[in-house]
PDB file of C-alpha atoms and ligand atoms in Angstrom:
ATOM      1  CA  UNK A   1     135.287-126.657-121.083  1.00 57.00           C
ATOM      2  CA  UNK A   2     133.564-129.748-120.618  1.00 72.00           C
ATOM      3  CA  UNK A   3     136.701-132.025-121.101  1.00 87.00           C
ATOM      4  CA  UNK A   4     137.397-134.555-118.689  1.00 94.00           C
ATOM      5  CA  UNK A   5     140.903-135.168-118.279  1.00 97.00           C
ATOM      6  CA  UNK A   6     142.922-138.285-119.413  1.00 98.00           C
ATOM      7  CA  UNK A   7     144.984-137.777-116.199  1.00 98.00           C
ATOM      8  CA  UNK A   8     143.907-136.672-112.732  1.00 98.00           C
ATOM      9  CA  UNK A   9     146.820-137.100-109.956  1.00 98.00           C
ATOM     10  CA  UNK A  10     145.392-135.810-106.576  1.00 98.00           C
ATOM     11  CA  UNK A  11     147.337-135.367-103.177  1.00 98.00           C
ATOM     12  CA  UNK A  12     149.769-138.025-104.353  1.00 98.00           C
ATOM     13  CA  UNK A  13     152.618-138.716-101.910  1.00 98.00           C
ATOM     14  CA  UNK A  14     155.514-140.942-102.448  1.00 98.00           C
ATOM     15  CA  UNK A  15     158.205-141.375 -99.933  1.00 98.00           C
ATOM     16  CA  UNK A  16     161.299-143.509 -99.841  1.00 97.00           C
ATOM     17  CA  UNK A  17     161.907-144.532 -96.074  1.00 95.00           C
ATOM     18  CA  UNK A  18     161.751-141.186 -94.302  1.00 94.00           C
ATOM     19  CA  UNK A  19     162.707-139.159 -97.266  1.00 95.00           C
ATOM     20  CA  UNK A  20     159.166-137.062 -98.628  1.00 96.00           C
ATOM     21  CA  UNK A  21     159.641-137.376-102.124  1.00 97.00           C
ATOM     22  CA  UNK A  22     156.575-136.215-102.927  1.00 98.00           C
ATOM     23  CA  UNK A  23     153.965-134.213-100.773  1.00 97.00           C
ATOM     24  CA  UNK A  24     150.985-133.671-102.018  1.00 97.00           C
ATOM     25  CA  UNK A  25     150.729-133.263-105.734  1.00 98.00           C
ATOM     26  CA  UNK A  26     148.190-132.442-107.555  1.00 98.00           C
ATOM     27  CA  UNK A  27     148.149-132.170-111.862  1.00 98.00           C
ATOM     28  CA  UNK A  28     146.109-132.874-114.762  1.00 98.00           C
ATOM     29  CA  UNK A  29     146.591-133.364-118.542  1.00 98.00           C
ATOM     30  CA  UNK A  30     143.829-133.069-121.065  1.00 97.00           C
ATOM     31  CA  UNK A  31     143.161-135.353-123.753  1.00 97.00           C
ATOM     32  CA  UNK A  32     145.772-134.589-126.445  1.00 97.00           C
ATOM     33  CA  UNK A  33     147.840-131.841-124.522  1.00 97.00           C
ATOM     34  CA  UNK A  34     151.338-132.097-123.518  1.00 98.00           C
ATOM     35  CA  UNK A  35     152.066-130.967-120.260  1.00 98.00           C
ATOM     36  CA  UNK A  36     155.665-130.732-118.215  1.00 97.00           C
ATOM     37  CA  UNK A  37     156.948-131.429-114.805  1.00 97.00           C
ATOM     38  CA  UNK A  38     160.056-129.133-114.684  1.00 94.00           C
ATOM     39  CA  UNK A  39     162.338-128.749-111.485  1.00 91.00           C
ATOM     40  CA  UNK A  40     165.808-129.080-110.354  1.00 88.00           C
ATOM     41  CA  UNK A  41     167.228-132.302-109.773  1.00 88.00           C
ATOM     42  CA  UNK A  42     165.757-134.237-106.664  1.00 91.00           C
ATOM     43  CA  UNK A  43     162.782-132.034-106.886  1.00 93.00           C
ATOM     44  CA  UNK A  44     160.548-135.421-107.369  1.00 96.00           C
ATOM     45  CA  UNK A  45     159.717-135.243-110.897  1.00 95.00           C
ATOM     46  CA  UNK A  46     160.753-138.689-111.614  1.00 95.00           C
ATOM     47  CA  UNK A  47     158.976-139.973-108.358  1.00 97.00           C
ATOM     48  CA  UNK A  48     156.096-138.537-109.759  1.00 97.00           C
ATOM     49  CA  UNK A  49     155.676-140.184-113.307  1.00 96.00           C
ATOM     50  CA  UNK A  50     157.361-143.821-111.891  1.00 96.00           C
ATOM     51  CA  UNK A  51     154.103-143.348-109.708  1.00 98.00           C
ATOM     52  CA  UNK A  52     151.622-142.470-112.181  1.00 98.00           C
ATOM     53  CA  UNK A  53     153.343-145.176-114.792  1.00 96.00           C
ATOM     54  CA  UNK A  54     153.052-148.208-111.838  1.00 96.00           C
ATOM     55  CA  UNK A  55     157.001-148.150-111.179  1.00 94.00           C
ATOM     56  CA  UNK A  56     156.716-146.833-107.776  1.00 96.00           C
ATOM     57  CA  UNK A  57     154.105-147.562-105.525  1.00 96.00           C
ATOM     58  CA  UNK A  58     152.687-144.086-103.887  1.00 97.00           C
ATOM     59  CA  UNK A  59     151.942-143.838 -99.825  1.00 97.00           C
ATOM     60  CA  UNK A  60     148.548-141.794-100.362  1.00 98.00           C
ATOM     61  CA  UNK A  61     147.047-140.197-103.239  1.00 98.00           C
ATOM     62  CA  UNK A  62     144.910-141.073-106.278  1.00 98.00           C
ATOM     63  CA  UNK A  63     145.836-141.557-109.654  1.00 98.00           C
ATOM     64  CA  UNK A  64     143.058-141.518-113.014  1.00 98.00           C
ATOM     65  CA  UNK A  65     143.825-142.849-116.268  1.00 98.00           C
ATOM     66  CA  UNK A  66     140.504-142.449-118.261  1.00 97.00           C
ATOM     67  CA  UNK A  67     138.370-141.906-115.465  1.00 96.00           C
ATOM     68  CA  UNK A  68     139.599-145.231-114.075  1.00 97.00           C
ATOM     69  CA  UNK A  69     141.161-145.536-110.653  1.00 98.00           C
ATOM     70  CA  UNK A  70     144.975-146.715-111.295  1.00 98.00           C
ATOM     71  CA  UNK A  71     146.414-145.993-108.404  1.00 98.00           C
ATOM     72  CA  UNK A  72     147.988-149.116-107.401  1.00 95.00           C
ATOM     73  CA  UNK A  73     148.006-150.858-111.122  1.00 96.00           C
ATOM     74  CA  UNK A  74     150.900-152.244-111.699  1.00 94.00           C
ATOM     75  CA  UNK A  75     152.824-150.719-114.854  1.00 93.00           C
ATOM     76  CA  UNK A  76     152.738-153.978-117.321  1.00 91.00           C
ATOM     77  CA  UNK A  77     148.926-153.914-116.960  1.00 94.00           C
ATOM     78  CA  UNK A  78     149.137-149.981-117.936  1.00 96.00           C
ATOM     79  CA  UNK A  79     151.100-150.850-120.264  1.00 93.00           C
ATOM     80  CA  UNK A  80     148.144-153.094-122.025  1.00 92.00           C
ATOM     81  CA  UNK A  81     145.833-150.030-121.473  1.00 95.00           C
ATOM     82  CA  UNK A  82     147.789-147.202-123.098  1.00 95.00           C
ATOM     83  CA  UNK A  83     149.708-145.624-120.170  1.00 97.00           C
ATOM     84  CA  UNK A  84     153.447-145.980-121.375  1.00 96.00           C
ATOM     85  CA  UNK A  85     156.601-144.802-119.860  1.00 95.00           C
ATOM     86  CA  UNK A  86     159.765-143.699-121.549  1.00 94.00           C
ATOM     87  CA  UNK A  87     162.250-144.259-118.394  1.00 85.00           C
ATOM     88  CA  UNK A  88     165.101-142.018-117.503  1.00 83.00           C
ATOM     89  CA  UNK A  89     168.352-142.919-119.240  1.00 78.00           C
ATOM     90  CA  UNK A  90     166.373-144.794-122.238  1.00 80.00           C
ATOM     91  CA  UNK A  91     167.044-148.294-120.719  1.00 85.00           C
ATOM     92  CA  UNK A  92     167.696-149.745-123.988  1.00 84.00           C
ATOM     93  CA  UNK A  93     168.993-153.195-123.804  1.00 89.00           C
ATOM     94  CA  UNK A  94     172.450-153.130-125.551  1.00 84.00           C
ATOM     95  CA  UNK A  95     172.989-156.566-126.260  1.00 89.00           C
ATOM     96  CA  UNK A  96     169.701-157.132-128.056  1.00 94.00           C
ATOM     97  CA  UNK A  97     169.431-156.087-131.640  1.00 94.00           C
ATOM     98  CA  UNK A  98     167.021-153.147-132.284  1.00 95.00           C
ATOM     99  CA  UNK A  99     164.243-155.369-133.262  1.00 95.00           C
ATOM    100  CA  UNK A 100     164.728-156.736-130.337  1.00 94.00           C
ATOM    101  CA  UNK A 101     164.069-153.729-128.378  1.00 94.00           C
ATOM    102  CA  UNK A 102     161.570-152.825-130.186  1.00 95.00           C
ATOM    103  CA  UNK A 103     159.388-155.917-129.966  1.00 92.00           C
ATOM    104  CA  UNK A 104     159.997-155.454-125.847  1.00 89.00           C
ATOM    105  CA  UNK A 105     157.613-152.222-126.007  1.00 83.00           C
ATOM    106  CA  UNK A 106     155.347-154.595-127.505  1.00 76.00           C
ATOM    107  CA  UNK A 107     155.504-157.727-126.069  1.00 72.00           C
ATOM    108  CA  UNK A 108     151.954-158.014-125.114  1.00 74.00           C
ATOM    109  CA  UNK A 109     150.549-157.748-128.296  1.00 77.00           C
ATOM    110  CA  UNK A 110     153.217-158.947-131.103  1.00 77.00           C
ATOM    111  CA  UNK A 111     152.164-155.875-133.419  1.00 82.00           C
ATOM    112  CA  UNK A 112     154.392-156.012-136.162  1.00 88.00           C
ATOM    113  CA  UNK A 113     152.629-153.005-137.420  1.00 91.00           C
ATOM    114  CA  UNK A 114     153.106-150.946-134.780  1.00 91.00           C
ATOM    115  CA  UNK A 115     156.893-151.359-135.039  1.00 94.00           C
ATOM    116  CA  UNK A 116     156.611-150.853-139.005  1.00 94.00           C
ATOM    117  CA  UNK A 117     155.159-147.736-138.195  1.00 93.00           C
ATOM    118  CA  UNK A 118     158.286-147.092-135.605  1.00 94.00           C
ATOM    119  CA  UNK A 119     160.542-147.808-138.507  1.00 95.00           C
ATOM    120  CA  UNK A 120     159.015-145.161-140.558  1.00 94.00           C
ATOM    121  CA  UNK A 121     159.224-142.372-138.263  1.00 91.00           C
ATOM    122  CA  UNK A 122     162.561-143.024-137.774  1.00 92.00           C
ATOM    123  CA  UNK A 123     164.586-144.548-140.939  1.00 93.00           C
ATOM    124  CA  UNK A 124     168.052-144.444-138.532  1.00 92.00           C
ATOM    125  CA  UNK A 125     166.431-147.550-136.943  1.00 94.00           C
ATOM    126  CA  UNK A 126     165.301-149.389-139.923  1.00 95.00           C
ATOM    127  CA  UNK A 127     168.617-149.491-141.136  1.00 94.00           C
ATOM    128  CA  UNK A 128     170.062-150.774-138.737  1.00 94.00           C
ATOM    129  CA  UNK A 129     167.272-152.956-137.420  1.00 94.00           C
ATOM    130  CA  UNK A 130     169.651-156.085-136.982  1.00 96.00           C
ATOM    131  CA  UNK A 131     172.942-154.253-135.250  1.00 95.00           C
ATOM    132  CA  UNK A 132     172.924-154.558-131.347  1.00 96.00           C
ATOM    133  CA  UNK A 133     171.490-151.474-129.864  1.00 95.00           C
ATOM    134  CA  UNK A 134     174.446-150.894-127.839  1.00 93.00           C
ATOM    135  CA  UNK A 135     176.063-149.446-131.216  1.00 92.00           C
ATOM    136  CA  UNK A 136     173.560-146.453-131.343  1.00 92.00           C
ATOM    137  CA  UNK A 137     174.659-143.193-130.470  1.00 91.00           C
ATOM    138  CA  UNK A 138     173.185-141.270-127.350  1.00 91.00           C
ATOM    139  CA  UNK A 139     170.724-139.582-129.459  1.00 91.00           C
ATOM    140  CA  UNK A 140     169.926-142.658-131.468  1.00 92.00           C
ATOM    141  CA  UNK A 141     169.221-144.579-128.687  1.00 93.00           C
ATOM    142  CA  UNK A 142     167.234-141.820-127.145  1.00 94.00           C
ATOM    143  CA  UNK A 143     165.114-142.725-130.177  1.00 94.00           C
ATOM    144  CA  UNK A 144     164.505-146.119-129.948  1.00 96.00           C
ATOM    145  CA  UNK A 145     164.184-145.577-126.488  1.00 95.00           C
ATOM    146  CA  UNK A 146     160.550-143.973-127.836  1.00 96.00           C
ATOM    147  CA  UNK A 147     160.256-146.181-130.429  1.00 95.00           C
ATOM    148  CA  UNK A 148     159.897-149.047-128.275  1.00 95.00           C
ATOM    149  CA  UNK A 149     157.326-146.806-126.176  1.00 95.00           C
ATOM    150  CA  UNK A 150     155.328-146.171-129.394  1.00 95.00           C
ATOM    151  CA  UNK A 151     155.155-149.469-130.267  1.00 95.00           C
ATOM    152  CA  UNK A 152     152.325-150.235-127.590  1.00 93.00           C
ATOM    153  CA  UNK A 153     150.904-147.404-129.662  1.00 93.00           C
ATOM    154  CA  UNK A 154     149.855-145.542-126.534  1.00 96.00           C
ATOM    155  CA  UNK A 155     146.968-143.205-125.731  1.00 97.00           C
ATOM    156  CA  UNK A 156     149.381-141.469-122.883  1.00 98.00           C
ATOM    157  CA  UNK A 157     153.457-141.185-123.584  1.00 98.00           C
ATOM    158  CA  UNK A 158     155.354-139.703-120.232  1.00 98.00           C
ATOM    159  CA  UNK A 159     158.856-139.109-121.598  1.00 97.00           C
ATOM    160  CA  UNK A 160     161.804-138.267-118.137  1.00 95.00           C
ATOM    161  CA  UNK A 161     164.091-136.440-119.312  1.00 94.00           C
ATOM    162  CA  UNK A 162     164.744-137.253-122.563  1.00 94.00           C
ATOM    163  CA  UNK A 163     167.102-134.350-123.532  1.00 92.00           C
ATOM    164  CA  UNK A 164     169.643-135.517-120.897  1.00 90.00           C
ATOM    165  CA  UNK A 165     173.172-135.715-122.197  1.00 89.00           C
ATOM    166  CA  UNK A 166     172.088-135.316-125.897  1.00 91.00           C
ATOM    167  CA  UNK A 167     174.108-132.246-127.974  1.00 90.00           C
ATOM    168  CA  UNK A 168     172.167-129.897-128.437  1.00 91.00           C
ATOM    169  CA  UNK A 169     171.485-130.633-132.369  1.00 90.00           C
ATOM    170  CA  UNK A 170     169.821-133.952-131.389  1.00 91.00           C
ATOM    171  CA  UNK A 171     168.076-132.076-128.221  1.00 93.00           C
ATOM    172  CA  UNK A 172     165.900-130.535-130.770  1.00 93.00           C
ATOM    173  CA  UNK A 173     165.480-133.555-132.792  1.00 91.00           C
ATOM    174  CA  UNK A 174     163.823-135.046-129.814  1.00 93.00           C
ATOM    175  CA  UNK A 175     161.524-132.533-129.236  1.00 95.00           C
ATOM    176  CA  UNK A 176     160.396-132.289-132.818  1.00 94.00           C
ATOM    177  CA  UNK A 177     159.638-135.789-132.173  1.00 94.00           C
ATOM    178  CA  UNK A 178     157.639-135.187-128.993  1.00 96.00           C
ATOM    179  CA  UNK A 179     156.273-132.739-130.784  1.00 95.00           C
ATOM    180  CA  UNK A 180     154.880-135.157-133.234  1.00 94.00           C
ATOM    181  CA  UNK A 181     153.901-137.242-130.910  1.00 96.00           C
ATOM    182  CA  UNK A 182     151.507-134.551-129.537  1.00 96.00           C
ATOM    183  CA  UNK A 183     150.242-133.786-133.073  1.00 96.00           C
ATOM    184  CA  UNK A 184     149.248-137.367-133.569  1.00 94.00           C
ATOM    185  CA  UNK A 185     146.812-137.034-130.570  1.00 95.00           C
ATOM    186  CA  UNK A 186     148.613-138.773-128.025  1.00 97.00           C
ATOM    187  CA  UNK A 187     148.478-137.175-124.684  1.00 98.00           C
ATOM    188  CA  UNK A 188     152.482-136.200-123.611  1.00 98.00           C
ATOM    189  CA  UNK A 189     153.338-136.152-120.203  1.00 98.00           C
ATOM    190  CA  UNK A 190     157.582-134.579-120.237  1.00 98.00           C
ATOM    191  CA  UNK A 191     159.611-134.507-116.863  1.00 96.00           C
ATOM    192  CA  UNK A 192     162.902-132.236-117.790  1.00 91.00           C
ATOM    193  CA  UNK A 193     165.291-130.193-116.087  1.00 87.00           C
ATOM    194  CA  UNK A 194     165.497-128.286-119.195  1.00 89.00           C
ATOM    195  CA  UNK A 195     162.610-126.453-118.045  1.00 92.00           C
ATOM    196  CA  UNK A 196     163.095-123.642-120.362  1.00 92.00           C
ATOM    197  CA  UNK A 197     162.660-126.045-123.795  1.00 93.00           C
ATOM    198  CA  UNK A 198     160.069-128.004-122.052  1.00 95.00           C
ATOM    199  CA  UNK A 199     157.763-124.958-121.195  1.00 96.00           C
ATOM    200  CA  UNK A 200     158.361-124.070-124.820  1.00 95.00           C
ATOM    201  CA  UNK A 201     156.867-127.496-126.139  1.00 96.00           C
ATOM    202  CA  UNK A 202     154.296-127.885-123.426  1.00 97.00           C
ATOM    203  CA  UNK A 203     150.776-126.149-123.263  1.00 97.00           C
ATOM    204  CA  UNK A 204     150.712-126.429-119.464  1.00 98.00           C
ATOM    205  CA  UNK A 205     153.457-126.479-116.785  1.00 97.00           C
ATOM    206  CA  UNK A 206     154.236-127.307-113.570  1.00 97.00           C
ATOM    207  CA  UNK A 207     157.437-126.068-111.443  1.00 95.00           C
ATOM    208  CA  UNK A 208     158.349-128.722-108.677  1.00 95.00           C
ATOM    209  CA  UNK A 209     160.452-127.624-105.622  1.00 94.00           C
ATOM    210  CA  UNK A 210     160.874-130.028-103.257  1.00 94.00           C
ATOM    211  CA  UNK A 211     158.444-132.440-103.792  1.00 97.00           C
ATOM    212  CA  UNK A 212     155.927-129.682-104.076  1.00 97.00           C
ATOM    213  CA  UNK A 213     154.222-127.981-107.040  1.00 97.00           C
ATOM    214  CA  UNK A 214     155.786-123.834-106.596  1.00 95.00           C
ATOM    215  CA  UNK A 215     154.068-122.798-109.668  1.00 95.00           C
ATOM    216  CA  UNK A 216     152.131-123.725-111.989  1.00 97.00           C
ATOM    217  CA  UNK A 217     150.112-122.258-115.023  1.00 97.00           C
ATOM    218  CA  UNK A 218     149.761-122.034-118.747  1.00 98.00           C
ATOM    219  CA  UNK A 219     153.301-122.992-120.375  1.00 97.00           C
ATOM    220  CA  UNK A 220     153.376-119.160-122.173  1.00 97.00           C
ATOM    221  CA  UNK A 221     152.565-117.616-119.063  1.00 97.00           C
ATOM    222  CA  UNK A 222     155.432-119.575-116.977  1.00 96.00           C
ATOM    223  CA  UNK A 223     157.987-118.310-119.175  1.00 94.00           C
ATOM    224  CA  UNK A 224     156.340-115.010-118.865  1.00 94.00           C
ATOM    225  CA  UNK A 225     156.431-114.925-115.118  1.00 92.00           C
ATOM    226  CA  UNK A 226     159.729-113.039-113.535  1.00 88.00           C
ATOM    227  CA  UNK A 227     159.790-115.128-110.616  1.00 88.00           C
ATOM    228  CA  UNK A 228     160.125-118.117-112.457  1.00 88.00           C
ATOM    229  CA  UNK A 229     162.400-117.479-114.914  1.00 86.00           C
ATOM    230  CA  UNK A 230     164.628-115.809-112.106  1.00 84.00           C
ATOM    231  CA  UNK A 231     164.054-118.927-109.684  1.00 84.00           C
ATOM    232  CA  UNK A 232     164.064-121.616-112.291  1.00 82.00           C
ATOM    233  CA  UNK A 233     165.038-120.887-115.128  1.00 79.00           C
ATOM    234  CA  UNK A 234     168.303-119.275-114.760  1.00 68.00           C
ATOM    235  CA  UNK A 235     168.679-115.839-115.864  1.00 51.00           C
TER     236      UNK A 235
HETATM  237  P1  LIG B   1     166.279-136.309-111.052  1.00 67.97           P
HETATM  238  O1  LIG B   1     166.280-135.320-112.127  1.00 67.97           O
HETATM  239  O2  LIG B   1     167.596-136.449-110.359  1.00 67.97           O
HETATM  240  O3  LIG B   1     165.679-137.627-111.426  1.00 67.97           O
HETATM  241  P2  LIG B   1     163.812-135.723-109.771  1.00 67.97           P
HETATM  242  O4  LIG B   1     163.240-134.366-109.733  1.00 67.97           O
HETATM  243  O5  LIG B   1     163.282-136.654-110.779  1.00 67.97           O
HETATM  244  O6  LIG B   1     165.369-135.657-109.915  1.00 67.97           O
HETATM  245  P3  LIG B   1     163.403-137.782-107.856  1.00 67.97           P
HETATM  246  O7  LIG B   1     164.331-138.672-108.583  1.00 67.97           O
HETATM  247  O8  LIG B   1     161.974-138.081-107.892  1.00 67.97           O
HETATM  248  O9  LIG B   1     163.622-136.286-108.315  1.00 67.97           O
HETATM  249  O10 LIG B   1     163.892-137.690-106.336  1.00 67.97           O
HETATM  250  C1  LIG B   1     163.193-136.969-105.326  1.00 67.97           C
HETATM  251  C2  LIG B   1     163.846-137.222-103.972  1.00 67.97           C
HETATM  252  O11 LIG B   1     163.700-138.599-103.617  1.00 67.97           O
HETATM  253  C3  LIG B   1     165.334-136.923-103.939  1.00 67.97           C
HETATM  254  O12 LIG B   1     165.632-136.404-102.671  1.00 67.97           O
HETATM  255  C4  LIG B   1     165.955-138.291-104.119  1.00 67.97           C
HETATM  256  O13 LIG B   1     167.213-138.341-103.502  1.00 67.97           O
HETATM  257  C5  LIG B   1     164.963-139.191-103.406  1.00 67.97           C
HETATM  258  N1  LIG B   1     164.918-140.540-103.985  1.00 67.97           N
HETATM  259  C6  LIG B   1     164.590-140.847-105.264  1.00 67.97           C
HETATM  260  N2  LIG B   1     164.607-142.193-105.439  1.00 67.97           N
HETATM  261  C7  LIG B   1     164.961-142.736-104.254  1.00 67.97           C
HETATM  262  C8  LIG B   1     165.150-144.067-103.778  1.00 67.97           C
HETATM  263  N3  LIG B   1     164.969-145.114-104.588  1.00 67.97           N
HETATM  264  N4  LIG B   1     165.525-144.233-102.505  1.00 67.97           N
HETATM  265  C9  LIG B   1     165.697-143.170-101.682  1.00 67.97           C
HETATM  266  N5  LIG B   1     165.532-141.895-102.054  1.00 67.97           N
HETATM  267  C10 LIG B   1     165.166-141.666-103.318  1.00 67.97           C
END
């Protein structure tokens, strides 16, 4: 097809000190697809989206947003242009009240809509819009953790590891929310170590050992493929 992507990382490389993070990497996501980075831990997957989302600076390498070179833009000005982050480990702040939080994700524009809309999707929120989010359970906060992200009402979500520590009951309320997400048109970029669920939700997929890409292919056809499942995802 013709389509360009909304999301070209080339070569990128991201070290810490000596330590190679990252070597090399190369991906792309389509407009409206949801893609995954899966891996075992330390396998760079967060390195790579803290790059692409202007949290980590790379060493070499090219990053594209929208055919625009973003390599070294920093991540509140991505923020302004679509390109949104959902951190590892939600990094809600607990003291504020979840109206709080939510007007964080959109400080730059003051969009009360936006966080009307956030209320809708999830009602857990709106009731409880004046409580500190501290008081949220895991899965809850997990929540407004992408509510806050959706309130800059962005054209490309990357979600790490939002299924960590969650029961496995709210694990799938998550992804039906990614899910969602997708289905509205927003382009869905998922880092998990639950590679098996991720490849599930994902149209494309990419296996990271080691800073490298070891596989890589249509989601279906990475669950399909013996050597990953044996190598990666458990048997
Ligand atoms: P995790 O699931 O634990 O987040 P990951 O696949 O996301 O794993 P990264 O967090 O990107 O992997 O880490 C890749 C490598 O870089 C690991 O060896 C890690 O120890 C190292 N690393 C990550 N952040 C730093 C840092 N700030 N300073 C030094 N080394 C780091």
């Amino acid at each position: 097809s013709t389509t360009e992507p909304i999301l070209k990382v080339e070569d990128l490389v991201v070290t810490y000190g000596r330590v190679e993070a990252v070597r090399k990497v190369s991906f792309e996501a389509l407009p409206g697809s949801l893609i995954t980075l899966v891996g075992a831990n330390g396998a760079g997957k967060s390195s790579i989206i803290n790059a692409v989302s202007g949290i980590v600076r790379p060493k070499s390498g090219r990053i594209t947003f929208e055919g625009r070179d973003i390599t070294r833009t920093q991540a509140h000005t991505l923020v302004g242009e679509g390109l949104v982050q959902v951190p590892e480990g939600r990094q809600i702040l607990g003291t504020l009240t979840i109206h709080e939080n939510l007007q964080l994700g959109g400080w730059h524009t003051n969009d009360a809509a936006a966080i009307q809309a956030v209320y809708e999707r999830f009602p857990v929120l709106a009731e409880r819009r004046d409580l500190p989010a501290g008081a949220l359970s895991g899965g809850e906060q997990q929540m407004l953790a992408i509510g806050r992200a959706l309130v800059a009402r962005p054209t490309l979500i990357l979600l790490d590891e939002p299924s960590m520590g969650l029961a496995p009951k709210i694990v799938d309320e998550v992804f039906r929310v990614i899910e969602e997400i997708r289905t509205s048109g927003t382009t869905v970029v998922l880092v998990e170590q639950n590679a098996r669920r991720a490849l599930r939700a994902a149209d494309h997929g990419y296996v990271l050992a080691s800073g490298e890409i070891a596989h890589e292919g249509r989601a279906a056809d990475l669950l399909a493929d013996e050597r990953v499942v044996q190598a990666y995802l458990g048997v």
